[in-house]
Coordinates of C-alpha atoms (C1' of nucleotides) in Angstrom, one line a residue:
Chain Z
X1 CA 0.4 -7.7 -28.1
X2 CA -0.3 -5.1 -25.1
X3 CA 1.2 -1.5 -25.2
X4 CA 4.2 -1.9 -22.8
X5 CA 5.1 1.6 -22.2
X6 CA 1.5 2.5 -21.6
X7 CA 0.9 -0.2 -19.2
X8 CA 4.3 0.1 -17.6
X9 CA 2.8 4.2 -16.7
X10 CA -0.2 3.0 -15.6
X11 CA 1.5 0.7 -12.7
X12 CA 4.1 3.2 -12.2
X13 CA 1.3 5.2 -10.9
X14 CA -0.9 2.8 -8.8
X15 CA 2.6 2.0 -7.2
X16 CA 3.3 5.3 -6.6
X17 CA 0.3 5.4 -4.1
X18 CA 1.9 2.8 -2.3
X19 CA 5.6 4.1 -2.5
X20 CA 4.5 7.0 -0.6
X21 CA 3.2 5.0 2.0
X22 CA 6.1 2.4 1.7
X23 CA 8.3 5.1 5.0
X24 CA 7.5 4.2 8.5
X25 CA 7.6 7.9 9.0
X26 CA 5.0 8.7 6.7
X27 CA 2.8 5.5 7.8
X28 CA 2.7 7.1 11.3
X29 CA 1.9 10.6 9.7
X30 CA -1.5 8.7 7.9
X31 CA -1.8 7.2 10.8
X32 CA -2.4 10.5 12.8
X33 CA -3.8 11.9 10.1
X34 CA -6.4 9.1 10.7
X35 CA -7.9 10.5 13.5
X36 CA -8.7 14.3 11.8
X37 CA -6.9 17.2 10.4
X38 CA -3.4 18.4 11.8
X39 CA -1.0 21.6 11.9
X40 CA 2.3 20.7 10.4
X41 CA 4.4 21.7 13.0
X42 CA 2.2 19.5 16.3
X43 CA 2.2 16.2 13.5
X44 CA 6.7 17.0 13.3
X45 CA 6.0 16.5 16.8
X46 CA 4.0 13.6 17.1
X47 CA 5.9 11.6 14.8
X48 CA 9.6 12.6 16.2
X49 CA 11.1 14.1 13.3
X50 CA 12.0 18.0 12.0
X51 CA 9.6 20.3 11.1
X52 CA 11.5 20.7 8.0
X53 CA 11.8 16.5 7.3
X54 CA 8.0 16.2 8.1
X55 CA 7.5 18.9 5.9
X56 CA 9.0 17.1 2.9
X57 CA 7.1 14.2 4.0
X58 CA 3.7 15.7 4.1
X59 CA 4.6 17.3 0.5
X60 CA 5.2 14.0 -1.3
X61 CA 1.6 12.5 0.8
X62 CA 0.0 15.3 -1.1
X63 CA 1.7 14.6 -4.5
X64 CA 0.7 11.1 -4.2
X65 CA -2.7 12.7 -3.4
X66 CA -3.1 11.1 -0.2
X67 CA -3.6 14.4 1.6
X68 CA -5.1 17.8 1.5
X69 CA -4.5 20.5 2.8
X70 CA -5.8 23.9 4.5
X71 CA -4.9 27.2 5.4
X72 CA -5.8 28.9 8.5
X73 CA -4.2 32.4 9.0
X74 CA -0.2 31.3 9.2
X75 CA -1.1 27.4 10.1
X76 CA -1.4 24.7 7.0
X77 CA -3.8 22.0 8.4
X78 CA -2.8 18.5 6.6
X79 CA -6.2 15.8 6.4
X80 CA -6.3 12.3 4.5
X81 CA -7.9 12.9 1.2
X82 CA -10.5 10.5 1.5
X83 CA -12.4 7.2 3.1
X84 CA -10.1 5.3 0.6
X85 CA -6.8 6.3 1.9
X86 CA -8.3 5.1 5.6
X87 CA -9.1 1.5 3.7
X88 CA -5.7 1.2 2.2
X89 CA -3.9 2.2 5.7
X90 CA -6.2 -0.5 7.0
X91 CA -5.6 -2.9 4.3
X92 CA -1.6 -2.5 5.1
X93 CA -1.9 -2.9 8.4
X94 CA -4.0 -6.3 7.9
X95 CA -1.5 -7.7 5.0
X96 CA 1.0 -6.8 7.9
X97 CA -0.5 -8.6 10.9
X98 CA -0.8 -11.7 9.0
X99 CA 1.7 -11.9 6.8
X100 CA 4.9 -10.4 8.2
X101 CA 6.8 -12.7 10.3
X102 CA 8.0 -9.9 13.0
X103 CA 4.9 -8.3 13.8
X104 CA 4.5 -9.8 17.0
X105 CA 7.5 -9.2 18.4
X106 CA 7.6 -5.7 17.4
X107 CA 4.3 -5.0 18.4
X108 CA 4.7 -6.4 21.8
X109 CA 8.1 -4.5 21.9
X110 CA 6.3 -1.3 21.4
X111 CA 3.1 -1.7 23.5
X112 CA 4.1 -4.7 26.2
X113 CA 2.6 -7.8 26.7
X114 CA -1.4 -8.0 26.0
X115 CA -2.2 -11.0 27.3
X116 CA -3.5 -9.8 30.8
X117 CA -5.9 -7.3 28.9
X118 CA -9.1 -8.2 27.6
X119 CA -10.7 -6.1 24.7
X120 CA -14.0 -5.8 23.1
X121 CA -14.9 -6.1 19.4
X122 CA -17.1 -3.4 17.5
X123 CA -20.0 -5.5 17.9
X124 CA -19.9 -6.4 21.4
X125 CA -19.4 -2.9 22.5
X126 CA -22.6 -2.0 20.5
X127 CA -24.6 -4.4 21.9
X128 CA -23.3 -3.8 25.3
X129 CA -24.1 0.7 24.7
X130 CA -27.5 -0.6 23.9
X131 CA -28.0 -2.8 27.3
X132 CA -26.6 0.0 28.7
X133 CA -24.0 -1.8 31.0
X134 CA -20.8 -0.1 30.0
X135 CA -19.0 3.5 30.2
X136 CA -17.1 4.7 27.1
X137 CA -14.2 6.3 27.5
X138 CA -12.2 8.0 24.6
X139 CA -8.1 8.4 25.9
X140 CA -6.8 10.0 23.1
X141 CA -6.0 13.6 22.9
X142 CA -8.7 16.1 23.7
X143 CA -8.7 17.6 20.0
X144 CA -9.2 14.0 18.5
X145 CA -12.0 13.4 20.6
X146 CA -13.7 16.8 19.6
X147 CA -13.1 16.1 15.6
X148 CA -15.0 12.9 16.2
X149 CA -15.9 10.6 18.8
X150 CA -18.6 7.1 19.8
X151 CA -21.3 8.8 20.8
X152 CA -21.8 9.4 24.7
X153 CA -17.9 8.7 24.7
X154 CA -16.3 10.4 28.1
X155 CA -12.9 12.5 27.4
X156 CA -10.1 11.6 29.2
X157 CA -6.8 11.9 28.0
X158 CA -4.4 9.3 29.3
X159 CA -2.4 12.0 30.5
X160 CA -4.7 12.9 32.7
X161 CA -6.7 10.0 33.8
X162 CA -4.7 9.5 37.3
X163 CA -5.9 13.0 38.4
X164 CA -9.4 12.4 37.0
X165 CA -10.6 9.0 38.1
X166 CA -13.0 10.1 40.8
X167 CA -15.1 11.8 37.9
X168 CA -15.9 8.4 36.6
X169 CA -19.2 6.5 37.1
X170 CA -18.4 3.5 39.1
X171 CA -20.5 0.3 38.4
X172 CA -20.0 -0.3 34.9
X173 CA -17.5 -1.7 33.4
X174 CA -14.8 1.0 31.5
X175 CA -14.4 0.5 28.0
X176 CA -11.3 2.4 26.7
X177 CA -10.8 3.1 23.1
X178 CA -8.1 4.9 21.4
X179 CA -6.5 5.3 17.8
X180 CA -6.1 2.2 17.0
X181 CA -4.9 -1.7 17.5
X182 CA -1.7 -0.4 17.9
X183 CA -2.2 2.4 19.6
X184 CA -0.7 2.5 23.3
X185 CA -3.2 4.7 24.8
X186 CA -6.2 2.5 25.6
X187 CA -3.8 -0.2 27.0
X188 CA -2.6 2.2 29.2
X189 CA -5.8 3.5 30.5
X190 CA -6.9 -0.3 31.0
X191 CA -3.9 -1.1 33.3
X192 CA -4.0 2.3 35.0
X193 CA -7.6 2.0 35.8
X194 CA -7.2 -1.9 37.2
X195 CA -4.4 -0.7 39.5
X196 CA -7.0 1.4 41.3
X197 CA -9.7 -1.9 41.0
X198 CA -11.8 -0.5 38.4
X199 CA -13.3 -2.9 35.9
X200 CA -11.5 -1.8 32.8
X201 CA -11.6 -3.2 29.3
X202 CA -10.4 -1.9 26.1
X203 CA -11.9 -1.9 22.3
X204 CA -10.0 -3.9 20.0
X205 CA -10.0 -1.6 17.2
X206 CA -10.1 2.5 17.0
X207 CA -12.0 5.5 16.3
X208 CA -11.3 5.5 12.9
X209 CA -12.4 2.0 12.1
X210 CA -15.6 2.6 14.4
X211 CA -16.0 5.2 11.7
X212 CA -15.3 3.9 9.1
X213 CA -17.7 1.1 9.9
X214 CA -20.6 3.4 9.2
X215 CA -21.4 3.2 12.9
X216 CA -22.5 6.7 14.4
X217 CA -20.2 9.0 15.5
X218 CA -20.4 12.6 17.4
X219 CA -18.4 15.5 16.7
X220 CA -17.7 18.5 18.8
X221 CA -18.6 18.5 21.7
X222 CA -16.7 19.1 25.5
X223 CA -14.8 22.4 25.1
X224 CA -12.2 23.4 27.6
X225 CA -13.4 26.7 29.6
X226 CA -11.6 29.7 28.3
X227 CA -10.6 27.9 25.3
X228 CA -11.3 29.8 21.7
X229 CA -13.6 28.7 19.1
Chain H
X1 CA 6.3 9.7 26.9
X2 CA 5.9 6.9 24.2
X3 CA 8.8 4.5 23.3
X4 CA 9.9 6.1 20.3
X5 CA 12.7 3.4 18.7
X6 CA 10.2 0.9 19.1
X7 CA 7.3 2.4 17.9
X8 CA 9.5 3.5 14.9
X9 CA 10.6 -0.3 14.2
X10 CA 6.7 -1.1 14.4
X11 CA 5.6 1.3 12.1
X12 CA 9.0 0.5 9.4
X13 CA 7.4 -2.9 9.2
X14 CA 3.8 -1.6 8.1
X15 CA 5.5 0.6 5.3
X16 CA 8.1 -2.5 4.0
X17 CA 4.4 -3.8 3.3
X18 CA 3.9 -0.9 1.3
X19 CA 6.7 -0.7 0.3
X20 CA 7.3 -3.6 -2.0
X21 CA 4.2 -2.7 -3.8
X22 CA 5.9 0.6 -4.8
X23 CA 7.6 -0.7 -7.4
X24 CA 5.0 -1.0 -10.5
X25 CA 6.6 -4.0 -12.2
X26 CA 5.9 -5.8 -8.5
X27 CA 2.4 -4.1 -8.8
X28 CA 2.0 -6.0 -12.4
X29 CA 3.0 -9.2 -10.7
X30 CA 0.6 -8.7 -8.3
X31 CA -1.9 -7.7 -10.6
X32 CA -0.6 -11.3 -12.2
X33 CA -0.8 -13.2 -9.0
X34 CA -4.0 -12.1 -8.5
X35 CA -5.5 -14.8 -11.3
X36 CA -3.7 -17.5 -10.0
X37 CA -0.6 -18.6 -9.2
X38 CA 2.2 -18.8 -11.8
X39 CA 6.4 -19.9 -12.3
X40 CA 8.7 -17.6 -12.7
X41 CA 9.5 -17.7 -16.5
X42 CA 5.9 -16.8 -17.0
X43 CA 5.9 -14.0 -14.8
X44 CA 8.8 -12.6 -16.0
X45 CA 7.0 -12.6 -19.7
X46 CA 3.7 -10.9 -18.7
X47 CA 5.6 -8.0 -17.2
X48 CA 8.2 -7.5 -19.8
X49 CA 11.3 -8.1 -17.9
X50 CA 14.1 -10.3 -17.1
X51 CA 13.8 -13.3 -15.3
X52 CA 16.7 -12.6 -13.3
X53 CA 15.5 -9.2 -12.4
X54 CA 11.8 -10.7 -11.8
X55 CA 13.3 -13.4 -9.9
X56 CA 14.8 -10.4 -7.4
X57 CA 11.0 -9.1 -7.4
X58 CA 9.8 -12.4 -6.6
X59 CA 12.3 -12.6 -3.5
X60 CA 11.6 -9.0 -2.3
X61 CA 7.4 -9.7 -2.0
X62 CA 8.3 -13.4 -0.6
X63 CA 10.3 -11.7 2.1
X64 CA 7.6 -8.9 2.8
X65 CA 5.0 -11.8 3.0
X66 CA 3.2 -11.0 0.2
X67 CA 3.5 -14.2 -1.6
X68 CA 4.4 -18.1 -1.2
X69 CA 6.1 -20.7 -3.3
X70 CA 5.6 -23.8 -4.5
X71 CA 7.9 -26.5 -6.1
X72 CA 7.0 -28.6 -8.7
X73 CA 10.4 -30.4 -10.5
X74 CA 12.2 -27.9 -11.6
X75 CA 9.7 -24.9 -11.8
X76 CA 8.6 -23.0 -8.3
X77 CA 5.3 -21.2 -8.3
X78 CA 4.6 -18.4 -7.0
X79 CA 1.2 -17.1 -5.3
X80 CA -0.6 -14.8 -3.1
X81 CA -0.4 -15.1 0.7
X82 CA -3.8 -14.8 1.1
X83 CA -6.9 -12.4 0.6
X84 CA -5.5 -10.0 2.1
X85 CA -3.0 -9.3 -0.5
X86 CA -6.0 -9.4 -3.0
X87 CA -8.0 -6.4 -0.9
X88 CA -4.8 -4.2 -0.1
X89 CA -4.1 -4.4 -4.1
X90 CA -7.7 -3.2 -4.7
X91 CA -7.3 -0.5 -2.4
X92 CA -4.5 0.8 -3.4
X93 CA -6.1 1.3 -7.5
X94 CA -9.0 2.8 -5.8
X95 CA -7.2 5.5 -3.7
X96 CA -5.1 5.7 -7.1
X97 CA -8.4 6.2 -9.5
X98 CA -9.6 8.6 -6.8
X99 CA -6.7 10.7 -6.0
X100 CA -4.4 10.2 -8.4
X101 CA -4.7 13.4 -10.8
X102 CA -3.0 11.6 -14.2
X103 CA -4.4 8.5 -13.7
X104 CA -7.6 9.0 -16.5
X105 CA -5.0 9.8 -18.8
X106 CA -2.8 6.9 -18.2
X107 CA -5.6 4.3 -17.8
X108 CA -7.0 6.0 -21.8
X109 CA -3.7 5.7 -23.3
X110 CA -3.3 1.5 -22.6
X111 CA -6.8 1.2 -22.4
X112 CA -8.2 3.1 -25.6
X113 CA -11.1 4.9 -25.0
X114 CA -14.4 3.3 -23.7
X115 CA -16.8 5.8 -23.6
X116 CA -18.5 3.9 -26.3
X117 CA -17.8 0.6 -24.4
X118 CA -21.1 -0.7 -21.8
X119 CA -19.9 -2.3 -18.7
X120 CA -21.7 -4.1 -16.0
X121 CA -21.6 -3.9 -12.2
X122 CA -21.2 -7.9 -10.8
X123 CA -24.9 -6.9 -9.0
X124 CA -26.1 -6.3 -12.8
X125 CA -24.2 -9.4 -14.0
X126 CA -25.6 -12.2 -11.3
X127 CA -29.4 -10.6 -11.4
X128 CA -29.0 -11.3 -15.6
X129 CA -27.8 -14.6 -14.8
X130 CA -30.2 -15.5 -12.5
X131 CA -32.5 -14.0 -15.5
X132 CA -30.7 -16.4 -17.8
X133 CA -30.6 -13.8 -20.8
X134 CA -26.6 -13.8 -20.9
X135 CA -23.8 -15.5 -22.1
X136 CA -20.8 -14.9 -19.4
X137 CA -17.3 -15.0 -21.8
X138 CA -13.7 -15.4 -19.6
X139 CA -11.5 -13.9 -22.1
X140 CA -8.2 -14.7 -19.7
X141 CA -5.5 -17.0 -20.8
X142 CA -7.0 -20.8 -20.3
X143 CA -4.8 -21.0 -17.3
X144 CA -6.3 -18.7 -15.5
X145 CA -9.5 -19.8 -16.6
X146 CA -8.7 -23.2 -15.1
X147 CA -7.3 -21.8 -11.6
X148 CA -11.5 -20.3 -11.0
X149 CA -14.1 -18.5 -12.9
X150 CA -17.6 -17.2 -12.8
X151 CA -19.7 -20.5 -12.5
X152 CA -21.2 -21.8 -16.4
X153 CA -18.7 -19.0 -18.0
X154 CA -17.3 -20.1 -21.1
X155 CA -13.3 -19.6 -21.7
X156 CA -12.2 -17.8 -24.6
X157 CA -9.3 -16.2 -24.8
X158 CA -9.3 -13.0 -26.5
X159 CA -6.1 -14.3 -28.6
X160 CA -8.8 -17.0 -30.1
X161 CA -12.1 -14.9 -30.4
X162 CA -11.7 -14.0 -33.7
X163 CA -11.8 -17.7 -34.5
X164 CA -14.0 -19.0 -32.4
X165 CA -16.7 -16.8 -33.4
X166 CA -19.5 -19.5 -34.2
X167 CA -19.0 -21.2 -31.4
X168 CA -20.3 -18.9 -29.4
X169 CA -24.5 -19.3 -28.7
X170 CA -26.5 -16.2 -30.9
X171 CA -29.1 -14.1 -29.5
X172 CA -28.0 -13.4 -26.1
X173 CA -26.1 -10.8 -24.6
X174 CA -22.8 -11.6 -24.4
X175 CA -20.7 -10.1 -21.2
X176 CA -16.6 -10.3 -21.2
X177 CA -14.9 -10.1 -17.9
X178 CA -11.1 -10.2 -17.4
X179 CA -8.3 -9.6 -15.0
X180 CA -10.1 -6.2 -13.9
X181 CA -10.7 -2.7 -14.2
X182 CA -7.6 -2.2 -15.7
X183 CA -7.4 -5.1 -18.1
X184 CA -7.5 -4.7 -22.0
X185 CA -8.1 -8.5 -22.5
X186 CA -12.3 -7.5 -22.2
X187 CA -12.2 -4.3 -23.9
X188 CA -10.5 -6.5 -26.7
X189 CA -13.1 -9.2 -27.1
X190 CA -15.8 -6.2 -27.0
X191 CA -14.6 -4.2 -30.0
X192 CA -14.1 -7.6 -32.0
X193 CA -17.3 -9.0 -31.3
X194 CA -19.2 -5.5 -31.5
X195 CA -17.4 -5.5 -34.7
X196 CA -19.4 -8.4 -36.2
X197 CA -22.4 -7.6 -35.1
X198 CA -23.2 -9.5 -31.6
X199 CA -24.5 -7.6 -28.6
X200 CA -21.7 -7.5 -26.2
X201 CA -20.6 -5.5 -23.0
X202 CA -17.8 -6.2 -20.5
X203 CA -18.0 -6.9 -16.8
X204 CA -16.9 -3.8 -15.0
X205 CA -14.3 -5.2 -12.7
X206 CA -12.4 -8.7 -13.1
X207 CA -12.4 -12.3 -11.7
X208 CA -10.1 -11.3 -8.4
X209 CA -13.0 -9.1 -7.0
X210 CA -15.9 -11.6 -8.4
X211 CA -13.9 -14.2 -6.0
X212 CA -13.3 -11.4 -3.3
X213 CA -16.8 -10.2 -3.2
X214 CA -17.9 -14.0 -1.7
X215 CA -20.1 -15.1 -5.5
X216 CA -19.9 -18.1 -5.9
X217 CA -16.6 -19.3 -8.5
X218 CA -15.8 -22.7 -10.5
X219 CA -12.2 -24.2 -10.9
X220 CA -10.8 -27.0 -13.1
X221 CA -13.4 -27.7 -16.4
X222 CA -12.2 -27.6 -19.6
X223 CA -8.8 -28.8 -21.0
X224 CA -7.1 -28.8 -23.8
X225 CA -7.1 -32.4 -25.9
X226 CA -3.7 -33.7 -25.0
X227 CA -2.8 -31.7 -22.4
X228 CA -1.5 -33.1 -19.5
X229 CA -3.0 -33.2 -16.1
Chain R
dG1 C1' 6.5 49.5 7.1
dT2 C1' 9.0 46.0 11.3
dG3 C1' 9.1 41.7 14.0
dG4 C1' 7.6 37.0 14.8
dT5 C1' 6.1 32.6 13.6
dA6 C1' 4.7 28.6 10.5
dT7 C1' 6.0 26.4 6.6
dT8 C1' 8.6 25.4 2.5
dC9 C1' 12.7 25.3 -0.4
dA10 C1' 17.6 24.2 -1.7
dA11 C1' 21.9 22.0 -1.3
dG12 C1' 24.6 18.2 0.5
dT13 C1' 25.6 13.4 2.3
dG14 C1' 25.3 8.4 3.0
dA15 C1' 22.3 4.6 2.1
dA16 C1' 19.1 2.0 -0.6
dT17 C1' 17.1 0.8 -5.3
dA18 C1' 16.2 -1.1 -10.1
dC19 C1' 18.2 -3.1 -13.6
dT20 C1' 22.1 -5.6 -16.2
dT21 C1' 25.4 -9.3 -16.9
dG22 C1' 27.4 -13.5 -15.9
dA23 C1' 28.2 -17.2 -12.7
dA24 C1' 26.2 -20.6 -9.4
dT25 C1' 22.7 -23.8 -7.7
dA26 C1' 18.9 -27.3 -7.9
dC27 C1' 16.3 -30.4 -10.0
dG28 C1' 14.8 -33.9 -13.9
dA29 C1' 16.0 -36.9 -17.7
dC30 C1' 19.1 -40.1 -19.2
Chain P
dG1 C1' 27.6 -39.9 -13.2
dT2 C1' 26.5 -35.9 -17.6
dC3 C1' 23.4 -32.6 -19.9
dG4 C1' 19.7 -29.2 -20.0
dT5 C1' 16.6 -26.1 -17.9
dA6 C1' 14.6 -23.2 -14.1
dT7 C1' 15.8 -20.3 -10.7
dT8 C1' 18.8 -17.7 -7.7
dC9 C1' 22.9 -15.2 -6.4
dA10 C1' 26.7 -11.7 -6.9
dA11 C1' 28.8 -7.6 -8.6
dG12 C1' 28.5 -3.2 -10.9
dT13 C1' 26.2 1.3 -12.2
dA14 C1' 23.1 5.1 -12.4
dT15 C1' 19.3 6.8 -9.8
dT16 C1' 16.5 7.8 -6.0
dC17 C1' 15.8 8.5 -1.0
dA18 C1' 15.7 10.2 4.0
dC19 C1' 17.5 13.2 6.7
dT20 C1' 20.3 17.6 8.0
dT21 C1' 21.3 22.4 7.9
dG22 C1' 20.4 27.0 6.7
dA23 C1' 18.0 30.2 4.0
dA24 C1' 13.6 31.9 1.8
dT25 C1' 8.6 32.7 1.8
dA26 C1' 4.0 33.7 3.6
dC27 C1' 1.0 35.3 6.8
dC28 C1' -0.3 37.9 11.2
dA29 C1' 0.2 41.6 14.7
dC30 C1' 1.6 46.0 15.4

DNA sequence: GTGGTATTCAAGTGAATACTTGAATACGAC
DNA sequence: GTCGTATTCAAGTATTCACTTGAATACCAC
């Protein structure tokens, strides 16, 4: 028959590409990682854990080969390996939504009730850039934005969208976009905008699915005054 | 800031996802499931273990979603959710044939070598079938023949080939597809008909991303004399 | 060289995991 | 009802895992 030991290895090692992923604290860390290349220490921070725990983390992504990394001076900048590693996050998150009973709940638990905001697919918001109709606005963190963005995308961090409102076209209808589906950023930027009567939507999915789409993208861009290159 | 319990809970249930696929005996079932649906006793032969520990698998993808059952009498049959399970199985191989540094080595030492071995892509396959100049061979276990295949393919499972020689039509091309990538059953049938003479290459992937890709797939046909319906 | 910071390593603890064995349950045949 | 088979459950063991704490390493600035 077949060469059970041998076959046993090779499965051993496609599952050990999903092992790796099979944490919630390294999900969140691919997740991040998902939106460009991150300093150990501020991707601790993100995902609420040690340095020294994250570290350990991070070490068995890059085992698994999930990860890369990169040395700048005294900082080690983590990135996902590849376009494939996005797919299979995606492809987890998909088998998730449909398939696991609790999603809902836990989603809703985490990001509030969605049923008041309306969002935009990929393809609508294209159509709608080329009519011209609508104002992009990327609310994620300044140095996600710069690593790469929707083109003619306006950065606002959600942080500091209250204090910069005015500096908005008015007219057009907003369309927030953040990390992701489940990614409390654009929601937040929808409701804070319609508080203050400004037609706000957001886009269903995130940057890196917008990307990974093969739809154009932008890189670079606004720099902070003063800030180093 | 961001509600971190929750977001934590949301994130755990994305990795239990992942999670149950990080066992590679649950990947083989998978793999299994992927042809069709199956009981338990048969399961627990094609990966090599118990049926009381392959049972315990069974119940650790049901409760991640990853599969359903069936009753029928005494036997309960297990499948697939859905499609979804399908893609996030092919993505985890190809992040694992990309990144996965042993890999090569481990897919050569159940495989065998095939650098001598032709394959074809399924674009090659349906413009030569179109063309009419090939004979399509499924070389799965007649089950899984019967549960779909490539439209006008002719079952033959590798166990048989080397008696069933004649049968097959002379002077055309003869291409043997499988479970996928990773499955010996086409490399098999290669070697023995290459053996005796007859032009033969293997389909490059399997059925499960024939089905996936959207071509066109037959069920039902041909069954055994006797055999019950 | 010294001092400071970013990251990794090592050791320890409590919980979870894979597999085994043997018993319990659920259905069909009679 | 009894018997036989398919499947699941329960208990036990050796291993692996996530996180913590504190020390070690690697680079930069001086």
């Amino acid at each position: 028959m077949s060469d059970r030991p041998a076959k046993d290895k090779l499965f051993d090692a496609f599952a050990s590409v999903a092992k790796v992923l099979g944490s919630g604290r390294r999900a969140e860390i691919v997740d991040v990682l998902a939106q460009g290349e991150r300093p150990v220490d501020e991707i601790a921070e993100e995902i609420g854990q040690s340095i020294a725990n994250t570290s350990q983390h991070l070490q068995q992504l890059l085992r698994a080969g999930l990860v890369r990394t990169r040395r700048e001076g005294t900082r080690i900048h983590y990135r996902l390996s590849g376009t494939a590693v996005t797919r299979l996050w995606a492809a987890v998150r998909e088998v998730a939504s449909e398939h696991v009973a609790e999603l809902d709940e836990l989603a809703e638990a985490y990001l509030g009730d969605r049923a008041a905001l309306d969002s935009l697919t990929r393809t609508e918001l294209t159509n709608r850039m080329a009519a011209g109709d609508v104002v992009v606005l990327d609310v994620r963190p300044e140095r996600e934005f710069r690593s790469g963005h929707i083109p003619g995308a306006v950065s606002v961090p959600v942080g500091e969208l209250a204090g910069r409102m005015k500096d908005l076209p008015h007219g057009r209808i907003i369309v927030a976009y953040c990390r992701g589906q489940y990614c409390v950023f654009a929601d937040e930027a929808v409701r804070t905008l319609r508080e203050q009567g400004m037609p706000a939507v957001r886009l269903e999915e995130g940057y890196p699915e917008w990307a990974e789409a093969g739809l154009p993208v932008e890189a670079g861009a606004p720099r902070k005054s003063g800030a180093p290159g």
